[in-house]
Coordinates of C-alpha atoms and ligand atoms in Angstrom, one line a residue:
M15 CA -69.5 8.2 -0.4
K16 CA -69.1 8.6 -4.3
K17 CA -70.5 5.1 -6.4
A18 CA -68.3 3.9 -8.6
G19 CA -71.0 4.5 -11.9
I20 CA -71.5 2.9 -14.9
A21 CA -68.0 1.7 -17.0
L22 CA -67.3 0.6 -20.7
Y23 CA -65.8 -2.3 -21.3
P24 CA -64.8 -2.1 -24.8
G25 CA -63.0 -4.0 -27.3
S26 CA -63.9 -6.5 -31.4
F27 CA -64.0 -9.1 -28.7
D28 CA -64.2 -11.7 -31.7
P29 CA -64.4 -13.2 -30.5
F30 CA -64.6 -13.1 -26.6
T31 CA -61.9 -14.9 -24.4
F32 CA -61.9 -16.5 -21.4
G33 CA -59.3 -13.0 -21.0
H34 CA -61.9 -10.7 -21.9
L35 CA -64.0 -12.7 -19.2
D36 CA -61.5 -12.4 -16.7
I37 CA -61.5 -8.2 -16.9
L38 CA -65.0 -8.3 -16.8
E39 CA -65.8 -10.2 -14.1
R40 CA -63.4 -8.0 -11.9
A41 CA -64.7 -4.9 -13.4
C42 CA -68.3 -6.0 -12.6
R43 CA -66.7 -6.3 -8.9
I44 CA -66.3 -2.3 -8.8
F45 CA -68.3 -1.2 -11.0
D46 CA -72.1 -0.3 -10.1
H47 CA -72.6 -1.1 -14.0
V48 CA -70.4 -2.6 -16.9
Q49 CA -71.8 -2.1 -20.3
V50 CA -69.3 -4.6 -22.7
T51 CA -69.8 -2.5 -25.9
I52 CA -68.5 -4.1 -29.2
A53 CA -67.4 -1.3 -31.2
R54 CA -65.5 -1.2 -34.8
N55 CA -61.9 -0.9 -34.8
S56 CA -60.7 0.3 -38.4
E57 CA -57.5 -2.5 -38.1
K58 CA -59.4 -4.7 -38.3
S59 CA -62.3 -7.3 -40.5
G60 CA -64.5 -9.1 -39.0
F61 CA -64.6 -12.2 -38.1
F62 CA -67.9 -12.8 -36.5
P63 CA -70.8 -10.2 -37.2
N64 CA -71.5 -7.9 -34.4
A65 CA -74.9 -9.3 -33.5
R66 CA -73.6 -12.9 -33.2
R67 CA -70.1 -11.5 -30.8
R68 CA -72.7 -9.7 -28.3
E69 CA -74.9 -13.3 -28.7
L70 CA -72.1 -15.1 -27.6
I71 CA -70.6 -12.2 -24.5
L72 CA -74.0 -12.7 -23.0
E73 CA -74.3 -16.3 -23.0
C74 CA -70.8 -16.5 -21.5
T75 CA -71.7 -13.8 -18.9
Q76 CA -75.0 -15.5 -17.6
H77 CA -73.6 -15.5 -13.8
L78 CA -72.9 -11.6 -13.9
D79 CA -75.8 -9.5 -13.0
N80 CA -75.2 -6.1 -13.7
M81 CA -73.1 -5.8 -16.6
S82 CA -75.1 -5.7 -20.3
V83 CA -73.6 -5.5 -24.3
E84 CA -74.2 -3.4 -26.9
V85 CA -73.1 -2.7 -30.2
F86 CA -72.1 0.8 -31.2
D87 CA -70.2 2.0 -34.4
G88 CA -68.7 5.7 -33.9
L89 CA -66.3 7.6 -32.3
L90 CA -65.9 5.6 -28.2
A91 CA -65.4 8.6 -26.4
D92 CA -68.7 10.7 -27.9
Y93 CA -70.5 7.2 -26.7
A94 CA -69.2 7.3 -23.4
R95 CA -69.8 10.5 -22.6
S96 CA -73.9 10.3 -23.9
M97 CA -74.1 7.6 -21.7
E98 CA -72.9 9.3 -18.8
A99 CA -69.8 6.5 -18.1
V100 CA -67.0 7.3 -15.5
A101 CA -64.3 4.9 -17.0
L102 CA -63.3 2.9 -19.7
V103 CA -61.7 -0.9 -18.8
R104 CA -59.1 -1.9 -20.9
G105 CA -56.8 -5.3 -20.5
L106 CA -53.5 -5.0 -20.5
R107 CA -51.9 -8.5 -21.1
Q108 CA -48.1 -7.4 -21.5
V109 CA -45.5 -4.6 -22.1
S110 CA -46.1 -5.1 -25.9
D111 CA -49.7 -3.8 -25.1
F112 CA -49.2 -0.5 -23.6
D113 CA -47.9 1.3 -27.0
Y114 CA -51.2 1.1 -28.1
E115 CA -53.4 1.4 -25.3
F116 CA -51.4 4.4 -24.2
R117 CA -52.5 6.1 -27.4
M118 CA -56.0 5.3 -27.1
A119 CA -56.6 6.3 -23.3
F120 CA -54.3 9.4 -24.4
A121 CA -56.7 10.6 -26.9
N122 CA -60.0 9.5 -25.6
R123 CA -58.9 11.9 -22.7
R124 CA -58.5 14.6 -25.0
L125 CA -62.0 13.5 -26.3
A126 CA -63.7 13.2 -23.0
P127 CA -61.9 14.2 -20.1
E128 CA -64.1 13.3 -17.6
V129 CA -64.3 9.9 -18.4
E130 CA -61.6 8.0 -17.1
T131 CA -59.0 4.7 -18.8
V132 CA -59.1 2.0 -16.5
F133 CA -56.3 -0.5 -16.8
F134 CA -57.3 -4.4 -15.2
M135 CA -53.8 -6.2 -15.4
T136 CA -54.7 -10.0 -17.2
S137 CA -54.7 -13.2 -14.8
E138 CA -51.0 -14.3 -15.6
R139 CA -52.8 -17.9 -16.9
H140 CA -54.5 -15.4 -19.7
A141 CA -51.4 -13.3 -20.3
L142 CA -51.2 -14.9 -23.8
I143 CA -55.1 -15.3 -24.9
S144 CA -55.4 -12.8 -27.5
A145 CA -58.8 -13.0 -30.1
S146 CA -56.2 -13.7 -33.1
I147 CA -54.3 -15.9 -32.0
V148 CA -57.5 -17.6 -31.1
R149 CA -58.8 -17.4 -34.9
E150 CA -54.7 -18.1 -35.6
I151 CA -55.7 -21.4 -33.9
H152 CA -58.5 -22.3 -34.8
G153 CA -57.6 -21.8 -38.8
H154 CA -55.4 -24.2 -38.7
G155 CA -57.6 -26.9 -36.9
G156 CA -56.1 -26.8 -32.9
D157 CA -57.5 -26.9 -29.8
I158 CA -59.3 -23.8 -28.4
S159 CA -60.7 -25.0 -25.7
S160 CA -58.4 -23.5 -22.9
F161 CA -59.1 -20.1 -24.7
V162 CA -62.7 -19.6 -25.1
P163 CA -66.3 -20.5 -22.7
K164 CA -68.4 -22.8 -24.0
P165 CA -70.4 -21.4 -26.1
V166 CA -67.9 -19.5 -28.2
L167 CA -66.3 -22.9 -28.6
Q168 CA -69.4 -24.5 -29.9
A169 CA -69.9 -21.3 -32.2
L170 CA -66.9 -21.6 -33.7
S171 CA -66.4 -25.3 -34.2
S172 CA -69.7 -24.6 -36.5
T173 CA -67.8 -22.1 -38.4
Ligands
PNS229 O1 -60.5 -5.0 -29.2 P1 -59.6 -3.9 -29.8 O2 -59.6 -4.0 -31.5 O3 -58.3 -3.5 -29.4 O4 -60.8 -2.7 -29.6 C1 -60.5 -1.6 -30.3 C2 -61.8 -0.4 -29.7 C3 -62.7 -0.7 -30.7 C4 -61.8 0.1 -28.2 C5 -61.3 1.1 -30.4 O5 -60.8 0.8 -31.6 C6 -62.6 2.0 -30.4 O6 -62.4 2.5 -29.7 N1 -63.4 2.0 -31.5 C7 -64.4 2.7 -32.2 C8 -63.8 4.1 -32.7 C9 -63.0 4.8 -32.5 O7 -63.6 5.9 -30.8 N2 -61.6 5.0 -32.1 C10 -60.5 6.0 -31.4 C11 -59.9 5.1 -30.5 S1 -58.5 6.3 -29.3

């Protein structure tokens, strides 16, 4: 039987939410190893520095033993190829995600046809969480404890 291999779970993760954690946990059940790849989205400006995002993801994922977290700045398709990744994992929350995700998946497939993009449908309870909404609510002093794991909550509370 063919093994499931290494998957990359790329994203901005700024900050890492319960929605991200949910997708990651499910990907870890399927792939041999999942690398959370903190990559640069040229359309977004950063809130937490990449190194801090990495620390926080590590703190939130101590219960998972077949994953790692790396920061990467460059073209994801090239990186996936260099890592011999079999898949790129992305979460889908709602219909509005499709257009962006499809364009990205098609572009990555053109650049690295051997790397399959695999979509995980988010759990219902996380369908409305996005990192930008978390930042927005936090910026206005709202309660984000149901959106982000404790280490992220603590880090945001001290900003
Ligand atoms: O969480 P995000 O911001 O939706 O993740 C987007 C991300 C970081 C995965 C995407 O912007 C990306 O892959 N950036 C790395 C540069 C790259 O390869 N861009 C082309 C994507 S088609």
